[in-house]
Coordinates of C-alpha atoms and ligand atoms in Angstrom, one line a residue:
X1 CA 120.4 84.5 196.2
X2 CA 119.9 85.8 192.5
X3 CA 116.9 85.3 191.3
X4 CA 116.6 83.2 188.0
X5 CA 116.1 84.5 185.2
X6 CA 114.2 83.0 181.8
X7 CA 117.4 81.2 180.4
X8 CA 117.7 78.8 184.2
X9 CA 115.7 76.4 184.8
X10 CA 115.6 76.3 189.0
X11 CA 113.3 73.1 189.2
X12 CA 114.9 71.1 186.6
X13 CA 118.4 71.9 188.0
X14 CA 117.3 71.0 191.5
X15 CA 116.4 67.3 190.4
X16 CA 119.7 66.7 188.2
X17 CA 121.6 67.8 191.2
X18 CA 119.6 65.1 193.7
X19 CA 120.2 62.8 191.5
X20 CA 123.8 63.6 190.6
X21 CA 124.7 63.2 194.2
X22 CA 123.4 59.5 194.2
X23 CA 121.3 60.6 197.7
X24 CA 119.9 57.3 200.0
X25 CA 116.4 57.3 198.6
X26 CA 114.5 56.0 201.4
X27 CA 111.3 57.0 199.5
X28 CA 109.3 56.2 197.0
X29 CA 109.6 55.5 194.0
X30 CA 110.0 52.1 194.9
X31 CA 112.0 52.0 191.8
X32 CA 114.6 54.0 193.8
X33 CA 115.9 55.8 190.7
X34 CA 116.4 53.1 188.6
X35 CA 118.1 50.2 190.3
X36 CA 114.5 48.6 191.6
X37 CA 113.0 48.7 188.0
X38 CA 112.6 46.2 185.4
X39 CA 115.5 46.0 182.9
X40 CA 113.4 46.6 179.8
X41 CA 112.0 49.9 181.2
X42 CA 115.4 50.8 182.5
X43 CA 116.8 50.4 178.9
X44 CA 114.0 51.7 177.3
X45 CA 113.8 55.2 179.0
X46 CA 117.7 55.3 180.0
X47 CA 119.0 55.6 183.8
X48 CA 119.0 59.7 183.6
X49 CA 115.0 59.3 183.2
X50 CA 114.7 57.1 186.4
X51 CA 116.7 58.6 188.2
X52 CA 115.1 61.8 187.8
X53 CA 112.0 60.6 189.0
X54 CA 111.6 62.0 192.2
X55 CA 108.7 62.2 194.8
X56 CA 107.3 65.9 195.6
X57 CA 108.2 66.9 198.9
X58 CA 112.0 66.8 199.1
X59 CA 114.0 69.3 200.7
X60 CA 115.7 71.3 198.3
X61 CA 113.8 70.5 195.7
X62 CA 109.9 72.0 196.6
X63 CA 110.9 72.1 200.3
X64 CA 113.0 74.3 202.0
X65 CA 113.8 78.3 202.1
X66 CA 111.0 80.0 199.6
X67 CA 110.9 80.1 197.0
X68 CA 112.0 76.4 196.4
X69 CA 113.0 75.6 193.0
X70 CA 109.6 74.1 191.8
X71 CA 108.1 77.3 193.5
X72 CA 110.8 79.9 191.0
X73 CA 109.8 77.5 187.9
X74 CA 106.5 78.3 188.7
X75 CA 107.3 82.0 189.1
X76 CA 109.2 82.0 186.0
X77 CA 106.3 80.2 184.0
X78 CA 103.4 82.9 185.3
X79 CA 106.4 85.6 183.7
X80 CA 106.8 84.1 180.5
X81 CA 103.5 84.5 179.7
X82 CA 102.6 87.6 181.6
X83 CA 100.4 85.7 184.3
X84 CA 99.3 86.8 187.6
X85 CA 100.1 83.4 188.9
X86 CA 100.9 79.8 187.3
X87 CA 99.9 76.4 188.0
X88 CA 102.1 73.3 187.0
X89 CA 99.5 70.8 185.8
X90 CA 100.7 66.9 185.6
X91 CA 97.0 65.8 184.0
X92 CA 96.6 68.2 181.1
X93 CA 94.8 70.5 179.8
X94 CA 91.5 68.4 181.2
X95 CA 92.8 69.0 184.9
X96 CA 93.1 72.9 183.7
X97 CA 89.8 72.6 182.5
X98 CA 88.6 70.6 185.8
X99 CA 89.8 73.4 187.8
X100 CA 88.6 76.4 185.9
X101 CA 85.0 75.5 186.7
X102 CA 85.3 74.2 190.1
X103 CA 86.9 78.0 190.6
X104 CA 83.8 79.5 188.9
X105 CA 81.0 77.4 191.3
X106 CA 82.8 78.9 194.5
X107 CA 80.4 82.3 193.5
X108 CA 77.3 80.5 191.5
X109 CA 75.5 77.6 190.1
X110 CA 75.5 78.4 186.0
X111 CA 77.7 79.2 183.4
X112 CA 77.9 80.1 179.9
X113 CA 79.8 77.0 178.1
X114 CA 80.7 76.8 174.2
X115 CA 78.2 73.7 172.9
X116 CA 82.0 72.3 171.1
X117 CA 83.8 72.7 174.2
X118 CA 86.7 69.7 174.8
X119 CA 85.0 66.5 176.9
X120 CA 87.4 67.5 180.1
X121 CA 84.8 70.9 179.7
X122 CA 82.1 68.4 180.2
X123 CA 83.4 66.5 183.0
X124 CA 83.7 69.8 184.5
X125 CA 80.1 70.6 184.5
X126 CA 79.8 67.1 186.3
X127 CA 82.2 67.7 189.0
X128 CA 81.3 71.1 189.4
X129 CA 77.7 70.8 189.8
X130 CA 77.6 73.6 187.2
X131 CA 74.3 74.3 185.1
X132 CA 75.2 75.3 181.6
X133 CA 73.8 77.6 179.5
X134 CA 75.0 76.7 176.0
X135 CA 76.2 78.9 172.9
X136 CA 76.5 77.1 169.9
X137 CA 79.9 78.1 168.1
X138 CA 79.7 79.3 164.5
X139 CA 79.5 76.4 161.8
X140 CA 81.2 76.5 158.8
X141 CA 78.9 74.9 156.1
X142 CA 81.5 73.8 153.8
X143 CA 84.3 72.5 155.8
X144 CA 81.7 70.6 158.4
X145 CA 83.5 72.2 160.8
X146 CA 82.9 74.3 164.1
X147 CA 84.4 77.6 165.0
X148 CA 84.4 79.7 167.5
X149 CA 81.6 81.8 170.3
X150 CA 81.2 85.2 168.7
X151 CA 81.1 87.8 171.4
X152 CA 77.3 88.4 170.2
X153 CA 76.5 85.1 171.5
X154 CA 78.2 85.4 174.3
X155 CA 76.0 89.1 175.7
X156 CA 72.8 87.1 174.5
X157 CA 73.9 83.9 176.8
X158 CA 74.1 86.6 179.3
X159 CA 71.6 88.2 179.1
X160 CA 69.4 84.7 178.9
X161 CA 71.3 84.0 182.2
X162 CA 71.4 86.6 184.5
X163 CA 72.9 83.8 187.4
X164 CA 76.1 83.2 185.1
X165 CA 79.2 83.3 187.2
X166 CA 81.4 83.4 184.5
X167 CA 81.8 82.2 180.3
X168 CA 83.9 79.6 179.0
X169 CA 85.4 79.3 175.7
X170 CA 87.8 77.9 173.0
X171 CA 90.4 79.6 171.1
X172 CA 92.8 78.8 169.2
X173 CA 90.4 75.6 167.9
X174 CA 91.8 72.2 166.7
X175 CA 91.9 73.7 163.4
X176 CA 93.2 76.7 163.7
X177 CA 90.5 79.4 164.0
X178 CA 91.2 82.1 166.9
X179 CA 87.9 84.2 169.2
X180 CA 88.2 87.8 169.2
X181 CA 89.1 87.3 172.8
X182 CA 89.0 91.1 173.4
X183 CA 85.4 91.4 172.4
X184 CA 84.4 88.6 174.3
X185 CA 86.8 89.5 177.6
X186 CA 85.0 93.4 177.3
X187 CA 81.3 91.7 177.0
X188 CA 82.3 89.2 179.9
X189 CA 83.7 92.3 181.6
X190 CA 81.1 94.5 181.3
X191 CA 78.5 92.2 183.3
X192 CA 81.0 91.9 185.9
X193 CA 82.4 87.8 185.3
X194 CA 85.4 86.2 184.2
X195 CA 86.0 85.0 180.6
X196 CA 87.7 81.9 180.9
X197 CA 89.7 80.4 177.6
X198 CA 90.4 77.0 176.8
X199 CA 93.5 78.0 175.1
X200 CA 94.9 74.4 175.2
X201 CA 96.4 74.7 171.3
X202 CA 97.5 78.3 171.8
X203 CA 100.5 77.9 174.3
X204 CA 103.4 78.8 171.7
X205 CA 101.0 82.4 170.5
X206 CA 102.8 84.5 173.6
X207 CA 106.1 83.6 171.6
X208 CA 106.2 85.3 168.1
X209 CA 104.3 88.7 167.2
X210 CA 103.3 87.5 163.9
X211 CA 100.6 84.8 166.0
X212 CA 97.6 85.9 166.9
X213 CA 97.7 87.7 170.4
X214 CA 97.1 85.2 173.2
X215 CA 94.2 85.3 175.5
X216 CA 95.9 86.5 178.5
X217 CA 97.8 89.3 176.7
X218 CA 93.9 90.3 175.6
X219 CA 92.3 90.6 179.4
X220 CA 91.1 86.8 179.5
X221 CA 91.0 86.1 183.8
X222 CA 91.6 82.4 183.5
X223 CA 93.4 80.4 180.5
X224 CA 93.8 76.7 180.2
X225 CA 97.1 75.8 178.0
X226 CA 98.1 72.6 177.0
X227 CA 101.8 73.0 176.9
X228 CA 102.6 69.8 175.7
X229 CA 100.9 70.3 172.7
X230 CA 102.9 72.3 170.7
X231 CA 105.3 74.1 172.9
X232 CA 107.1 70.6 173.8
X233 CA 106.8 69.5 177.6
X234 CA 106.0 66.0 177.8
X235 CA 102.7 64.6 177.0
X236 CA 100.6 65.3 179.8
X237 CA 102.3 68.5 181.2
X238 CA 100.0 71.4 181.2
X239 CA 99.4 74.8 182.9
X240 CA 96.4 77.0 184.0
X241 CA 97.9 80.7 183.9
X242 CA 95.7 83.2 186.1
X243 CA 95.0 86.7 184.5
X244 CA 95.7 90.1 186.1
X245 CA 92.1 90.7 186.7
X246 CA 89.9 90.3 190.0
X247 CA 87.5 88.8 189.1
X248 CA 89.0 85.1 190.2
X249 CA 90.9 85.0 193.4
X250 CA 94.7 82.8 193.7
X251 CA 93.7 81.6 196.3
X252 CA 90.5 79.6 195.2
X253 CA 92.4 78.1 191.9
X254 CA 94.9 77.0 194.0
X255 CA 92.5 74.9 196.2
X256 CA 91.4 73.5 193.4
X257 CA 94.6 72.4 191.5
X258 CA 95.2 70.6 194.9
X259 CA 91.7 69.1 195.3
X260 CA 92.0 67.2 191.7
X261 CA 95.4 66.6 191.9
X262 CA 97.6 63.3 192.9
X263 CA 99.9 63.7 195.7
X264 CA 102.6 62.6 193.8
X265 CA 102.8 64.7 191.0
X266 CA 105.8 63.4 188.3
X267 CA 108.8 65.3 188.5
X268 CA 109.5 64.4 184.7
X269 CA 106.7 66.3 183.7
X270 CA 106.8 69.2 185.9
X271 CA 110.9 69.4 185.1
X272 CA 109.7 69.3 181.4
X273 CA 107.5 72.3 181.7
X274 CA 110.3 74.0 183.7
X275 CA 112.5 73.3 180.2
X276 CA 109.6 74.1 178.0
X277 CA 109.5 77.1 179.4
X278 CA 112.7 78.1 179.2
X279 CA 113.2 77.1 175.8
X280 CA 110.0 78.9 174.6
X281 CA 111.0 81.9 176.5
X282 CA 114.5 82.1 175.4
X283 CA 114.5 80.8 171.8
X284 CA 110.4 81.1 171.4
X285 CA 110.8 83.5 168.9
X286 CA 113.6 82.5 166.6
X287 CA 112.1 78.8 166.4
X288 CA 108.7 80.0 165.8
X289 CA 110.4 82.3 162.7
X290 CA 112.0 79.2 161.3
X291 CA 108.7 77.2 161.8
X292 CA 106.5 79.5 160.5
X293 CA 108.5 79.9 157.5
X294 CA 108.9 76.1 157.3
X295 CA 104.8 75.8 157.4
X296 CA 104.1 78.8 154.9
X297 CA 106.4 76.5 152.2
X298 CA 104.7 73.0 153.3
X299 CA 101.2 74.9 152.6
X300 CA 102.2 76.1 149.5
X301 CA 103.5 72.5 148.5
X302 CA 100.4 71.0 149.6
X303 CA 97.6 73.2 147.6
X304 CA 99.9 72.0 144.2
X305 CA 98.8 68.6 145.2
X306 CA 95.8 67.5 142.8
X307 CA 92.3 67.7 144.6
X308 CA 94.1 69.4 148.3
X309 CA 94.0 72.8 149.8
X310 CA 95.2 74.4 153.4
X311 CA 93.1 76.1 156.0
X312 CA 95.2 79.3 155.9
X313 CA 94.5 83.1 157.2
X314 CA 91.9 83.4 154.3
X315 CA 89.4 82.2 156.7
X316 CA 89.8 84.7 159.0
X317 CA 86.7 87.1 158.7
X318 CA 84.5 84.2 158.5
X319 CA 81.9 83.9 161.0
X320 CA 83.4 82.9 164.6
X321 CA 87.1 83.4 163.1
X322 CA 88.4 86.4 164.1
X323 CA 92.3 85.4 163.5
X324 CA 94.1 82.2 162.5
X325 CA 96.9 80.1 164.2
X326 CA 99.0 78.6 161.4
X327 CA 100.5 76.3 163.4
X328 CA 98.3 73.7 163.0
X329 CA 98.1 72.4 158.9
X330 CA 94.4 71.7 158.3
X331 CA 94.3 70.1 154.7
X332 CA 91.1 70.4 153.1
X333 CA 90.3 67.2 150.9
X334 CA 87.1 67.9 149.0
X335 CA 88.7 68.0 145.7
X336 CA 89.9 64.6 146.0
X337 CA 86.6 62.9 145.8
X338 CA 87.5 61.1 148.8
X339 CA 87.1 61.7 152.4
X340 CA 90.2 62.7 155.4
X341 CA 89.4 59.4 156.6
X342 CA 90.9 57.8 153.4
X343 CA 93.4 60.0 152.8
X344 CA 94.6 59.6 157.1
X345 CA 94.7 55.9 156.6
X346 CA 96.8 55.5 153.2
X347 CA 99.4 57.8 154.1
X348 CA 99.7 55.8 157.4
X349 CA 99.8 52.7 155.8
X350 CA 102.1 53.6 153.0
X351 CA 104.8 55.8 154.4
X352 CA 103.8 55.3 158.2
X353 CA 102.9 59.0 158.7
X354 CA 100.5 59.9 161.1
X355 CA 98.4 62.6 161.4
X356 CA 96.6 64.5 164.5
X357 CA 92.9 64.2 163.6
X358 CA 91.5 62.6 159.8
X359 CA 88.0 63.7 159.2
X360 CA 85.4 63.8 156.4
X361 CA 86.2 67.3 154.9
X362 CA 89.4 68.0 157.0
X363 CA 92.9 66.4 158.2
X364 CA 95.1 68.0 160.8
X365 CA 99.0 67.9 161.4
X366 CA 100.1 69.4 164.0
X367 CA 103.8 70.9 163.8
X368 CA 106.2 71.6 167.4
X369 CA 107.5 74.9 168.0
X370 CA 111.0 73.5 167.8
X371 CA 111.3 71.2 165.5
X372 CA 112.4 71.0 161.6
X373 CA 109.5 72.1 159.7
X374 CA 111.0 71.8 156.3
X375 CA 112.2 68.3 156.4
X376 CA 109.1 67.3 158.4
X377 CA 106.8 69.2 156.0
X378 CA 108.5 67.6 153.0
X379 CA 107.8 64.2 154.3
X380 CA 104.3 65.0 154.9
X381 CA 104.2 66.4 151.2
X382 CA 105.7 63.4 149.8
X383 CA 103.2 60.7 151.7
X384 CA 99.8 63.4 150.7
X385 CA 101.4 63.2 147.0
X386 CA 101.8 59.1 147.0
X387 CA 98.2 58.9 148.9
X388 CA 95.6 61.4 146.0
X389 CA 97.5 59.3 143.2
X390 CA 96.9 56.3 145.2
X391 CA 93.1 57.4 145.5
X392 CA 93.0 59.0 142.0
X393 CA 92.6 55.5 141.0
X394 CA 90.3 54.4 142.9
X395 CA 86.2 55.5 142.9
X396 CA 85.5 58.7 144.5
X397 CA 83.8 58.0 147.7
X398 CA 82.3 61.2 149.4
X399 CA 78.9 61.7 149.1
X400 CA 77.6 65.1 148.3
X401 CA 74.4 64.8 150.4
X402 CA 74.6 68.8 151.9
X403 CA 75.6 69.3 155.1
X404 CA 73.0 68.8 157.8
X405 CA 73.0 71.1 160.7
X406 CA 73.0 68.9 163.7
X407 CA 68.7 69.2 165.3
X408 CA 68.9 71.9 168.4
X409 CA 70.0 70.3 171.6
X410 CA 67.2 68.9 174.3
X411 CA 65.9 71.0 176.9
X412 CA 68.4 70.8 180.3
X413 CA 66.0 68.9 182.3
X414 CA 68.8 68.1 185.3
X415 CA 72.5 69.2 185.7
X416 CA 74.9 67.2 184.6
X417 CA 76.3 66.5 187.7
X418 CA 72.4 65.1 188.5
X419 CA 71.8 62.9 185.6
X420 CA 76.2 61.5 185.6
X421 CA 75.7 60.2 189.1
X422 CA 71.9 60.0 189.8
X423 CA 70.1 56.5 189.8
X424 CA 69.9 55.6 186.0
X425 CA 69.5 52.8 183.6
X426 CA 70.4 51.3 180.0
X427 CA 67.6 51.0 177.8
X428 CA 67.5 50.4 174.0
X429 CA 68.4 53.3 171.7
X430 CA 64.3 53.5 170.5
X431 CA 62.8 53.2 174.0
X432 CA 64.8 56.5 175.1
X433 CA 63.4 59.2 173.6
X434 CA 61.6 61.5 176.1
X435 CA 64.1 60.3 179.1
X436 CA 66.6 62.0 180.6
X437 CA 70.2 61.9 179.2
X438 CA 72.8 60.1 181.9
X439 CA 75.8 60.2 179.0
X440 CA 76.8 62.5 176.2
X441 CA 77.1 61.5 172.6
X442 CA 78.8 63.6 170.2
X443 CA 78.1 62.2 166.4
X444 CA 81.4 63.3 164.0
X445 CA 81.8 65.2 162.2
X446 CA 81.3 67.6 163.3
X447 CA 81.8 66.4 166.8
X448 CA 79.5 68.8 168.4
X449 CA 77.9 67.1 171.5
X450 CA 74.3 66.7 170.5
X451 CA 73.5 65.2 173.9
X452 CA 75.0 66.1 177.4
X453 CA 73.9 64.0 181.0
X454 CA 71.0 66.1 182.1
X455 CA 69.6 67.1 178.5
X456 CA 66.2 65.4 177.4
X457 CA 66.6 63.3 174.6
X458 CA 64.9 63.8 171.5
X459 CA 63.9 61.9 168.7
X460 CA 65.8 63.9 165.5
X461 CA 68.9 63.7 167.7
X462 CA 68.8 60.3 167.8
X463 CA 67.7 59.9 164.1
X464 CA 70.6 62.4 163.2
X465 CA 73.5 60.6 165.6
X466 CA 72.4 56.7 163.8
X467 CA 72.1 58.5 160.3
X468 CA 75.8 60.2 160.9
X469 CA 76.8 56.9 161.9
X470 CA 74.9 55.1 158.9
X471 CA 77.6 57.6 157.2
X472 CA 80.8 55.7 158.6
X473 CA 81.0 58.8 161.0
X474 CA 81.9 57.6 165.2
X475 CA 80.7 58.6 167.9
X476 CA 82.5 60.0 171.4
X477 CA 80.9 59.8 175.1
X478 CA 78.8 57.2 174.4
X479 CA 78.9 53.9 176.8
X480 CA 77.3 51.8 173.7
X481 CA 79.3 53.3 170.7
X482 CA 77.0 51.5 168.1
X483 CA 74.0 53.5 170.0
X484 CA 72.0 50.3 170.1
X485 CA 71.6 51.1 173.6
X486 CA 72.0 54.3 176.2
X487 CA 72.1 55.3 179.6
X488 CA 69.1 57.5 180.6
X489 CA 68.5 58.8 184.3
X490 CA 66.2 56.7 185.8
X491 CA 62.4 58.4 186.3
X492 CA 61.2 58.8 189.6
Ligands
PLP1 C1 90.4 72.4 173.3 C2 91.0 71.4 174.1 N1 91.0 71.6 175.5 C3 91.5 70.7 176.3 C4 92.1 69.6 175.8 C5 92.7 68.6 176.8 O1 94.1 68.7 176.8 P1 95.0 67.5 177.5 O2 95.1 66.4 176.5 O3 96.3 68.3 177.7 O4 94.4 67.1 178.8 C6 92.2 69.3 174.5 C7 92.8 68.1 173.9 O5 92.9 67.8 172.8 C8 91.6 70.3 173.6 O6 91.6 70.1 172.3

């Protein structure tokens, strides 16, 4: 048999061709393909879609002579972005995340973890049983935003925590900024652990050499990538890609992409990683030239727009940003008087565009690797023009109170795991000072957690989270989202 090459696409083949030969499904899904299912889902996603949906474990599909097809996509995958080995992932980026730390507490108990790492990070430290040591990422005083672990914070973590088993880490972030990977993969390196990156917005960077270089490409052992997110598999469909290193063994990760994962695994989304694959592999680079010259125009369009301006390579050099991703537009909306929030909801209620994130200094649209950047750029242009005149007429409504840094986070008095599942109670928001966290609460903006289960809670983080609230800000993690009341492990 030949083997296939980046421009075939072995697993999605393999399901068009079960389906194509209208088999005797005598197996789930009891929707067998499309007849069994209700009419309005049958003409909403179209009989192809149903009657691709097809269980895992069928011969000729991922069983049968190795490697099966789902076994060559995955092959294929670990190629296309220089990976030691690749996981298919049908619950995100989270599950990637999920699985990088249950890896890590196979050889220890702690870990170094960026304080703005994604929630699934979080849940990790619960499932693991992890300990974290954390490293706050850079701030950015203007913007109110948070950047990335430097690789100075990263030796001092270290050397603060001689029992780490490995580091953790974000890069690209949500806006854009990008970790000098290789410093913090040599300082991870030179203490003898993995460095592990949450490189969930960064999938399309292996694709075009004018992106920053992605973290596998720079030595990282273990990189979490949201594929759906930019790159185009369906929403949902991730990877984790394992690096070329030793310091993590295959066979560990792949216990635990099988301990967190169902046993039916869609094959829609793992047949839409197979084609997102392909398509970034094979026309990566001409897309991405097309899109990046489609963004560089939209940027340019929006900083003529009265009162906006672009995140943009200029903040590269800046503290915790070593390099930029531009595929993200962060639109910075200070000069308009009025906050993202505004801006996010006029533009959505006007001309029905909607964005990926609207915050207090900062809104984010996110653009696809493949699709039309100009014509999507101008529309974005057009609904950002109609939404400052709207607000031009209206009174300005930011405040310009200076940008508190968040109070320093409470001492860990229990792991995470501990204080999740341990006995615990609710108690009113005034009453819990001094306990011990069972939730975390992140105020935004910034959206820093200032409280993870296990930390002790103090009384300026609680004054800080109700003030940023006071400020129309939210709150994420929180069981009570008002913070009238929280969940504290109970004393014993
Ligand atoms: C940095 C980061 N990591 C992980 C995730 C989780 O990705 P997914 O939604 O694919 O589970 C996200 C989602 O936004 C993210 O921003």
């Amino acid at each position: 048999m030949t083997p296939s090459s980046q421009s075939d696409t072995p697993y999605l083949d393999a399901l068009r061709a079960y389906a194509a030969r209208d088999p005797g499904r005598f197996h789930v899904p009891g929707h067998k393909g499309g007849p069994g299912a209700d009419p309005a889902l049958r003409d909403a996603l179209g009989p192809a879609a149903l009657s691709l949906d097809i269980p895992a474990l069928t011969y000729g599909i991922d069983v049968g002579a190795d490697p099966t097809p789902f076994e060559e996509a995955q092959l294929l995958a670990a190629e296309a972005w220089g990976a030691r080995r690749a996981w298919f992932l049908v619950n995100g980026a989270s599950q990637g995340n999920h699985v990088a730390l249950l890896t890590l507490a196979h050889t220890g108990r702690e870990v170094i973890v960026q304080r703005n790492a994604h929630s699934s990070t979080v849940d990790a430290l619960v499932l693991s049983g992890l300990r974290p040591t954390f490293v706050a990422p850079e701030l950015d005083p203007a913007l109110h935003i948070a950047h990335c672990m430097t690789p100075a914070a990263l030796e001092q973590a270290l050397d603060d925590t001689p029992g780490a088993v490995g580091a953790t880490v974000v890069s690209p972030t949500y806006f854009g900024a990008v970790a000098d990977i290789a410093g913090l993969v040599e300082v991870a390196h030179a203490r003898g652990v993995p460095l592990i990156v949450d490189e969930a917005w960064g999938a399309h960077l292996a694709f075009h050499h004018a992106l920053p270089r992605h973290a596998l490409s720079l030595g990282a052992d273990l990189v979490v990538s949201s594929t759906h997110k930019i790159v185009g598999s369906l929403t949902q469909a991730a990877m984790v890609h394992l690096g070329h290193g030793d310091l993590i063994e295959e066979e560990v990760v792949d216990r635990c992409v099988t301990l967190i994962e169902s046993t039916s695994p869609s094959s829609l989304l793992g047949g839409s990683l197979d084609a997102a694959r392909r398509f970034a592999a094979v026309r990566g680079h001409e897309l991405l030239d097309e899109t990046l010259r489609g963004l560089a125009a939209t940027r340019l369009a929006v900083r003529e727009l009265p009162g906006l301006d672009v995140l943009d390579e200029r903040l590269a050099g800046a503290p915790g940003v070593f390099d930029y991703d531009p595929l993200r537009l962060a639109i910075d909306v200070r000069g308009t008087g009025h906050s993202g929030y505004a801006l996010a909801r006029i533009v959505r209620e006007r001309d029905d565009v909607n964005l990926e994130l609207a915050g207090e200094n900062v809104m984010v649209a996110v653009f696809g690797m493949g699709e039309d950047v100009t014509a999507a750029g101008a529309r974005l242009v057009a609904a950002l023009r109609h939404g400052v005149d709207a607000l031009s007429e209206t009174p300005e409504d930011r405040s310009d109170e200076p940008f508190a840094p968040p109070p320093p986070w409470g001492e860990l008095a229990m792991s995470p795991r501990d204080a999740f599942l341990g006995p615990q109670e609710v108690v009113p928001a005034r009453e819990a000072v001094g306990r011990v966290a069972a939730e975390s609460l992140a105020a935004y903006p910034p959206g820093i957690p200032n409280v993870l289960p296990g930390e002790r809670l103090t009384a300026e983080t609680l004054d800080y989270i109700q003030q940023a609230l006071d400020h129309g800000g939210s709150l994420r993690g929180a069981s009570d989202r008002r913070l009238a009341t929280l969940r504290v492990a109970l004393d014993r």
